[in-house]
């Protein structure tokens, strides 16, 4: 038996993006046992993954966690997060470790000087490069997301006109500069000729209610009403998904959905666009802005005060794709 500890503390999308590493190690290394260390709030993403043998959670002090990890006697640690906390874990365990290259210098050059030295490589392939000494090749089966049976949403629980198909619109994002303005979402939704399910967490609930109030018929607010796995079930059953640069975008990619991804202050060139996207998927962005990308993550508001990366998004192109 060969025991691996994979570390990725957060967040939703990043963890989903590591699943090809998990699967390829499990299937290509004889008698591999795969453990995964993450934050407690993200453990549910992994607990039903058949390629993960055990999930460890970071919800206790390091003084309590480290003895538990030492008792597992790992052969290898695969660090796909690479920060000070993962360094502490690796130093404490003293196992042979392999660490992900975060290309922070290349990202800094792109954000601050607009010099593009970024590798033309998806982050999944960069994650897989971290374990290239163990696996022969990428199986190209994409991302994994396994929904517990208890969290599968019965489509008949939605309004009747949604039973024959709907568009899932993931309206949320961790940062405001990664989200379309509410007025633009309303304008788009008013022109969509299919039922729409709005997805997001409880922080998006009031915004979604305003959208529903403005749009009227053929739209359902599911924000804050489902847990992550249930939201994933809604995505899985959708005919098409429109989303910002968020975790639900990567979950949609895991289910091989047609994805319309809308990008604001971040850029696909960072390597986190939908992985192995299916035919008909589209990336929507405003090209040619000298200020973009203004960050590798996001801001609470546009630092330039014009928000052209989202305000100038081509609504008609989105509507045509959604109604096609």
Short mmCIF file of C-alpha atoms in Angstrom, two decimals:
data_model
loop_
_atom_site.label_atom_id
_atom_site.label_comp_id
_atom_site.label_asym_id
_atom_site.label_seq_id
_atom_site.Cartn_x
_atom_site.Cartn_y
_atom_site.Cartn_z
CA UNK A 1 0.00 0.00 0.00
CA UNK A 2 1.14 3.54 -0.84
CA UNK A 3 -0.43 6.28 1.30
CA UNK A 4 -0.86 9.81 -0.01
CA UNK A 5 -2.00 12.90 1.83
CA UNK A 6 -3.35 15.56 -0.53
CA UNK A 7 -3.68 19.06 0.91
CA UNK A 8 -6.01 21.75 -0.38
CA UNK A 9 -7.72 23.80 2.32
CA UNK A 10 -10.07 25.85 0.14
CA UNK A 11 -12.19 26.79 -1.69
CA UNK A 12 -15.05 25.11 -3.56
CA UNK A 13 -13.76 25.49 -7.09
CA UNK A 14 -10.13 24.89 -6.19
CA UNK A 15 -10.97 21.62 -4.48
CA UNK A 16 -13.09 20.43 -7.41
CA UNK A 17 -10.16 21.29 -9.69
CA UNK A 18 -7.91 18.90 -7.72
CA UNK A 19 -10.15 15.87 -8.32
CA UNK A 20 -8.28 14.67 -11.43
CA UNK A 21 -5.15 14.38 -9.25
CA UNK A 22 -7.08 12.27 -6.75
CA UNK A 23 -8.58 10.01 -9.41
CA UNK A 24 -5.42 9.52 -11.45
CA UNK A 25 -3.35 8.66 -8.38
CA UNK A 26 -5.98 6.23 -7.13
CA UNK A 27 -6.39 4.47 -10.48
CA UNK A 28 -2.78 4.46 -11.66
CA UNK A 29 -0.91 3.60 -8.44
CA UNK A 30 -1.46 0.02 -7.33
CA UNK A 31 -2.92 -0.17 -3.81
CA UNK A 32 -2.92 3.61 -3.42
CA UNK A 33 -4.68 4.97 -0.35
CA UNK A 34 -5.70 8.60 -0.75
CA UNK A 35 -6.34 10.91 2.20
CA UNK A 36 -7.34 14.55 1.80
CA UNK A 37 -6.85 17.45 4.23
CA UNK A 38 -9.19 20.42 3.85
CA UNK A 39 -11.26 22.87 5.87
CA UNK A 40 -14.34 21.49 7.59
CA UNK A 41 -16.79 23.52 5.48
CA UNK A 42 -15.48 21.90 2.29
CA UNK A 43 -15.31 18.28 3.47
CA UNK A 44 -18.71 17.52 1.93
CA UNK A 45 -17.23 18.00 -1.53
CA UNK A 46 -14.99 14.97 -0.95
CA UNK A 47 -16.80 12.66 1.45
CA UNK A 48 -18.66 10.74 -1.27
CA UNK A 49 -15.76 10.73 -3.73
CA UNK A 50 -14.97 7.02 -4.26
CA UNK A 51 -11.31 7.84 -4.94
CA UNK A 52 -10.82 9.44 -1.50
CA UNK A 53 -10.32 6.93 1.30
CA UNK A 54 -10.38 9.39 4.20
CA UNK A 55 -11.01 13.11 4.69
CA UNK A 56 -9.20 15.03 7.44
CA UNK A 57 -10.54 18.44 8.43
CA UNK A 58 -8.76 21.56 9.56
CA UNK A 59 -11.14 22.59 12.34
CA UNK A 60 -8.84 22.06 15.29
CA UNK A 61 -5.48 23.34 16.43
CA UNK A 62 -2.34 22.12 14.71
CA UNK A 63 -1.22 20.59 18.00
CA UNK A 64 -4.25 18.29 17.80
CA UNK A 65 -4.20 17.70 14.05
CA UNK A 66 -0.53 16.81 13.54
CA UNK A 67 -0.46 13.74 15.85
CA UNK A 68 -3.49 12.34 14.00
CA UNK A 69 -1.77 12.81 10.66
CA UNK A 70 1.52 11.36 11.94
CA UNK A 71 -0.34 8.25 13.05
CA UNK A 72 -1.32 7.60 9.42
CA UNK A 73 2.33 7.07 8.36
CA UNK A 74 2.02 8.63 4.93
CA UNK A 75 4.54 7.86 2.23
CA UNK A 76 3.95 11.09 0.33
CA UNK A 77 2.36 14.50 0.88
CA UNK A 78 0.94 16.29 -2.16
CA UNK A 79 0.60 20.00 -1.38
CA UNK A 80 -1.81 21.60 -3.84
CA UNK A 81 -2.30 24.75 -1.76
CA UNK A 82 1.24 25.78 -0.82
CA UNK A 83 1.03 28.40 1.89
CA UNK A 84 2.46 28.85 5.38
CA UNK A 85 -0.04 26.45 6.94
CA UNK A 86 0.69 23.68 4.48
CA UNK A 87 4.40 24.27 5.06
CA UNK A 88 3.80 23.72 8.79
CA UNK A 89 2.06 20.43 8.04
CA UNK A 90 4.86 19.23 5.76
CA UNK A 91 7.58 20.17 8.22
CA UNK A 92 5.74 18.45 11.05
CA UNK A 93 5.16 15.23 9.10
CA UNK A 94 8.64 15.11 7.54
CA UNK A 95 7.43 12.99 4.64
CA UNK A 96 8.57 13.23 1.07
CA UNK A 97 6.43 16.01 -0.36
CA UNK A 98 5.56 17.45 -3.74
CA UNK A 99 4.30 21.03 -3.93
CA UNK A 100 2.24 22.86 -6.53
CA UNK A 101 3.85 25.78 -8.36
CA UNK A 102 1.47 28.71 -7.81
CA UNK A 103 3.21 30.91 -10.44
CA UNK A 104 2.71 33.94 -8.18
CA UNK A 105 5.49 35.89 -9.92
CA UNK A 106 3.87 35.40 -13.32
CA UNK A 107 0.49 36.45 -11.90
CA UNK A 108 2.07 39.54 -10.33
CA UNK A 109 3.60 40.53 -13.66
CA UNK A 110 0.24 40.15 -15.39
CA UNK A 111 -1.75 42.06 -12.76
CA UNK A 112 0.69 44.88 -12.11
CA UNK A 113 2.66 45.32 -15.34
CA UNK A 114 0.39 43.55 -17.85
CA UNK A 115 3.34 41.41 -18.93
CA UNK A 116 2.00 37.99 -19.87
CA UNK A 117 4.41 35.25 -18.81
CA UNK A 118 1.58 32.94 -17.76
CA UNK A 119 1.86 29.33 -18.97
CA UNK A 120 -0.71 28.35 -21.59
CA UNK A 121 -1.86 25.55 -19.32
CA UNK A 122 -4.99 24.90 -17.32
CA UNK A 123 -4.53 24.75 -13.55
CA UNK A 124 -5.69 21.11 -13.60
CA UNK A 125 -2.74 20.23 -15.81
CA UNK A 126 -0.46 22.17 -13.49
CA UNK A 127 -1.86 20.25 -10.52
CA UNK A 128 -1.20 17.02 -12.43
CA UNK A 129 2.37 18.16 -13.15
CA UNK A 130 2.89 18.14 -9.37
CA UNK A 131 2.38 14.35 -9.35
CA UNK A 132 3.89 13.51 -12.74
CA UNK A 133 6.42 11.17 -11.12
CA UNK A 134 3.50 8.93 -10.09
CA UNK A 135 1.13 8.94 -13.05
CA UNK A 136 1.74 7.93 -16.64
CA UNK A 137 -0.78 10.29 -18.23
CA UNK A 138 -3.88 12.38 -17.66
CA UNK A 139 -6.91 10.14 -18.24
CA UNK A 140 -8.75 13.20 -19.64
CA UNK A 141 -11.96 12.28 -17.83
CA UNK A 142 -12.28 15.78 -16.46
CA UNK A 143 -13.39 16.90 -13.03
CA UNK A 144 -15.32 14.81 -10.50
CA UNK A 145 -18.24 15.79 -8.31
CA UNK A 146 -20.22 13.13 -6.48
CA UNK A 147 -23.58 14.07 -4.94
CA UNK A 148 -24.83 12.06 -1.95
CA UNK A 149 -28.19 10.44 -2.68
CA UNK A 150 -29.81 12.41 0.15
CA UNK A 151 -28.88 15.67 -1.59
CA UNK A 152 -30.20 14.82 -5.04
CA UNK A 153 -32.96 17.33 -5.77
CA UNK A 154 -36.16 15.98 -7.32
CA UNK A 155 -36.82 18.19 -10.32
CA UNK A 156 -40.55 17.92 -9.67
CA UNK A 157 -40.02 20.01 -6.54
CA UNK A 158 -39.49 22.98 -8.87
CA UNK A 159 -42.42 24.83 -10.47
CA UNK A 160 -44.17 22.72 -13.11
CA UNK A 161 -42.93 24.68 -16.11
CA UNK A 162 -39.34 23.87 -15.05
CA UNK A 163 -39.84 20.10 -15.30
CA UNK A 164 -39.02 19.96 -19.02
CA UNK A 165 -35.81 21.93 -18.68
CA UNK A 166 -34.29 25.13 -17.33
CA UNK A 167 -31.21 27.33 -17.33
CA UNK A 168 -29.20 27.50 -14.10
CA UNK A 169 -27.91 31.04 -13.48
CA UNK A 170 -25.23 31.15 -10.75
CA UNK A 171 -25.50 34.83 -9.82
CA UNK A 172 -23.07 34.83 -6.90
CA UNK A 173 -19.32 35.24 -6.61
CA UNK A 174 -16.91 35.70 -3.74
CA UNK A 175 -16.04 39.24 -4.84
CA UNK A 176 -18.23 41.98 -6.30
CA UNK A 177 -15.88 42.65 -9.20
CA UNK A 178 -16.46 39.10 -10.44
CA UNK A 179 -20.24 39.61 -10.66
CA UNK A 180 -22.46 41.18 -13.27
CA UNK A 181 -24.33 44.24 -11.97
CA UNK A 182 -27.86 43.38 -10.84
CA UNK A 183 -29.37 45.59 -13.54
CA UNK A 184 -27.51 43.63 -16.21
CA UNK A 185 -28.65 40.29 -14.78
CA UNK A 186 -32.25 41.55 -14.81
CA UNK A 187 -31.92 42.78 -18.39
CA UNK A 188 -30.54 39.41 -19.52
CA UNK A 189 -33.14 37.36 -17.64
CA UNK A 190 -36.01 39.36 -19.13
CA UNK A 191 -34.94 38.28 -22.61
CA UNK A 192 -34.32 34.58 -21.94
CA UNK A 193 -37.00 32.35 -23.45
CA UNK A 194 -36.47 29.42 -21.07
CA UNK A 195 -37.18 28.93 -17.33
CA UNK A 196 -34.36 30.21 -15.11
CA UNK A 197 -33.23 28.94 -11.70
CA UNK A 198 -31.14 31.48 -9.79
CA UNK A 199 -28.39 29.85 -7.71
CA UNK A 200 -26.28 31.34 -4.95
CA UNK A 201 -25.85 31.29 -1.18
CA UNK A 202 -27.81 33.13 1.50
CA UNK A 203 -25.83 36.30 0.78
CA UNK A 204 -27.42 36.35 -2.68
CA UNK A 205 -30.99 35.82 -1.43
CA UNK A 206 -32.13 39.46 -1.34
CA UNK A 207 -30.48 40.25 -4.67
CA UNK A 208 -32.21 37.23 -6.22
CA UNK A 209 -35.57 38.33 -4.81
CA UNK A 210 -35.10 41.72 -6.45
CA UNK A 211 -34.24 40.01 -9.74
CA UNK A 212 -37.33 37.80 -9.56
CA UNK A 213 -39.49 40.81 -8.71
CA UNK A 214 -38.19 42.71 -11.73
CA UNK A 215 -38.33 39.81 -14.19
CA UNK A 216 -41.66 38.28 -13.18
CA UNK A 217 -42.57 34.94 -14.73
CA UNK A 218 -40.43 31.94 -15.64
CA UNK A 219 -37.79 32.54 -12.95
CA UNK A 220 -37.23 30.73 -9.64
CA UNK A 221 -35.11 31.92 -6.72
CA UNK A 222 -33.12 29.03 -5.23
CA UNK A 223 -30.45 31.20 -3.58
CA UNK A 224 -29.77 30.18 0.01
CA UNK A 225 -32.39 27.43 -0.17
CA UNK A 226 -30.06 24.55 -0.97
CA UNK A 227 -26.77 23.34 0.44
CA UNK A 228 -23.80 23.03 -1.92
CA UNK A 229 -24.50 19.44 -2.94
CA UNK A 230 -28.16 20.25 -3.61
CA UNK A 231 -27.14 23.26 -5.69
CA UNK A 232 -24.82 20.92 -7.58
CA UNK A 233 -27.82 18.67 -8.24
CA UNK A 234 -29.72 21.63 -9.72
CA UNK A 235 -26.71 22.37 -11.93
CA UNK A 236 -26.43 18.72 -12.94
CA UNK A 237 -30.04 18.67 -14.17
CA UNK A 238 -29.90 22.02 -15.99
CA UNK A 239 -29.96 22.24 -19.78
CA UNK A 240 -27.36 25.00 -19.68
CA UNK A 241 -25.45 26.98 -17.05
CA UNK A 242 -24.54 30.66 -17.01
CA UNK A 243 -22.10 31.59 -14.29
CA UNK A 244 -19.44 33.96 -13.13
CA UNK A 245 -15.90 32.79 -12.27
CA UNK A 246 -17.08 30.71 -9.29
CA UNK A 247 -17.10 27.26 -7.74
CA UNK A 248 -20.40 26.37 -9.42
CA UNK A 249 -18.71 26.97 -12.78
CA UNK A 250 -16.26 24.16 -12.02
CA UNK A 251 -19.04 21.93 -10.68
CA UNK A 252 -20.89 22.48 -13.96
CA UNK A 253 -17.72 21.48 -15.83
CA UNK A 254 -17.59 18.27 -13.76
CA UNK A 255 -21.07 17.42 -15.06
CA UNK A 256 -20.06 18.20 -18.66
CA UNK A 257 -22.63 20.98 -18.95
CA UNK A 258 -22.72 23.63 -21.63
CA UNK A 259 -21.35 26.67 -19.76
CA UNK A 260 -21.59 30.38 -20.52
CA UNK A 261 -18.96 31.85 -18.19
CA UNK A 262 -18.87 35.62 -17.65
CA UNK A 263 -15.55 37.15 -16.60
CA UNK A 264 -14.98 40.52 -14.93
CA UNK A 265 -11.72 41.60 -13.33
CA UNK A 266 -10.15 38.13 -13.45
CA UNK A 267 -9.06 36.48 -16.69
CA UNK A 268 -9.23 32.94 -18.09
CA UNK A 269 -5.49 33.14 -18.77
CA UNK A 270 -4.89 32.51 -15.07
CA UNK A 271 -5.80 28.92 -16.01
CA UNK A 272 -9.10 28.47 -14.18
CA UNK A 273 -11.60 28.49 -17.03
CA UNK A 274 -14.05 25.55 -17.36
CA UNK A 275 -11.92 22.43 -17.76
CA UNK A 276 -12.49 20.31 -20.87
CA UNK A 277 -15.56 22.38 -21.68
CA UNK A 278 -18.17 20.81 -23.95
CA UNK A 279 -19.14 22.05 -27.40
CA UNK A 280 -21.23 25.20 -27.27
CA UNK A 281 -19.62 26.56 -24.12
CA UNK A 282 -18.46 30.17 -24.33
CA UNK A 283 -16.26 32.55 -22.37
CA UNK A 284 -17.72 36.06 -22.25
CA UNK A 285 -15.32 38.89 -21.42
CA UNK A 286 -14.42 42.44 -22.38
CA UNK A 287 -11.09 42.33 -24.16
CA UNK A 288 -8.68 45.20 -24.59
CA UNK A 289 -9.10 46.89 -21.21
CA UNK A 290 -5.73 48.21 -20.03
CA UNK A 291 -6.74 47.80 -16.37
CA UNK A 292 -7.68 44.12 -16.64
CA UNK A 293 -6.80 42.00 -14.75
CA UNK A 294 -6.66 44.35 -11.76
CA UNK A 295 -6.23 41.45 -9.32
CA UNK A 296 -5.82 37.69 -9.35
CA UNK A 297 -8.77 37.31 -6.98
CA UNK A 298 -11.26 40.19 -6.72
CA UNK A 299 -12.33 43.41 -5.01
CA UNK A 300 -15.43 44.70 -3.25
CA UNK A 301 -15.67 47.44 -5.90
CA UNK A 302 -13.91 48.54 -9.06
CA UNK A 303 -10.65 50.28 -8.11
CA UNK A 304 -10.93 52.44 -11.25
CA UNK A 305 -14.57 53.34 -10.45
CA UNK A 306 -15.80 52.57 -14.00
CA UNK A 307 -16.32 48.77 -13.83
CA UNK A 308 -16.03 48.49 -17.60
CA UNK A 309 -15.04 44.82 -17.38
CA UNK A 310 -18.65 44.02 -16.44
CA UNK A 311 -20.63 47.09 -17.52
CA UNK A 312 -19.42 46.66 -21.11
CA UNK A 313 -20.20 42.94 -21.31
CA UNK A 314 -22.11 42.12 -24.51
CA UNK A 315 -25.62 41.28 -23.26
CA UNK A 316 -26.94 40.43 -26.70
CA UNK A 317 -24.24 37.81 -27.24
CA UNK A 318 -25.18 36.16 -23.93
CA UNK A 319 -28.90 36.23 -24.75
CA UNK A 320 -28.30 34.72 -28.19
CA UNK A 321 -26.29 31.89 -26.65
CA UNK A 322 -28.89 31.22 -23.96
CA UNK A 323 -31.81 31.25 -26.37
CA UNK A 324 -30.08 29.21 -29.06
#
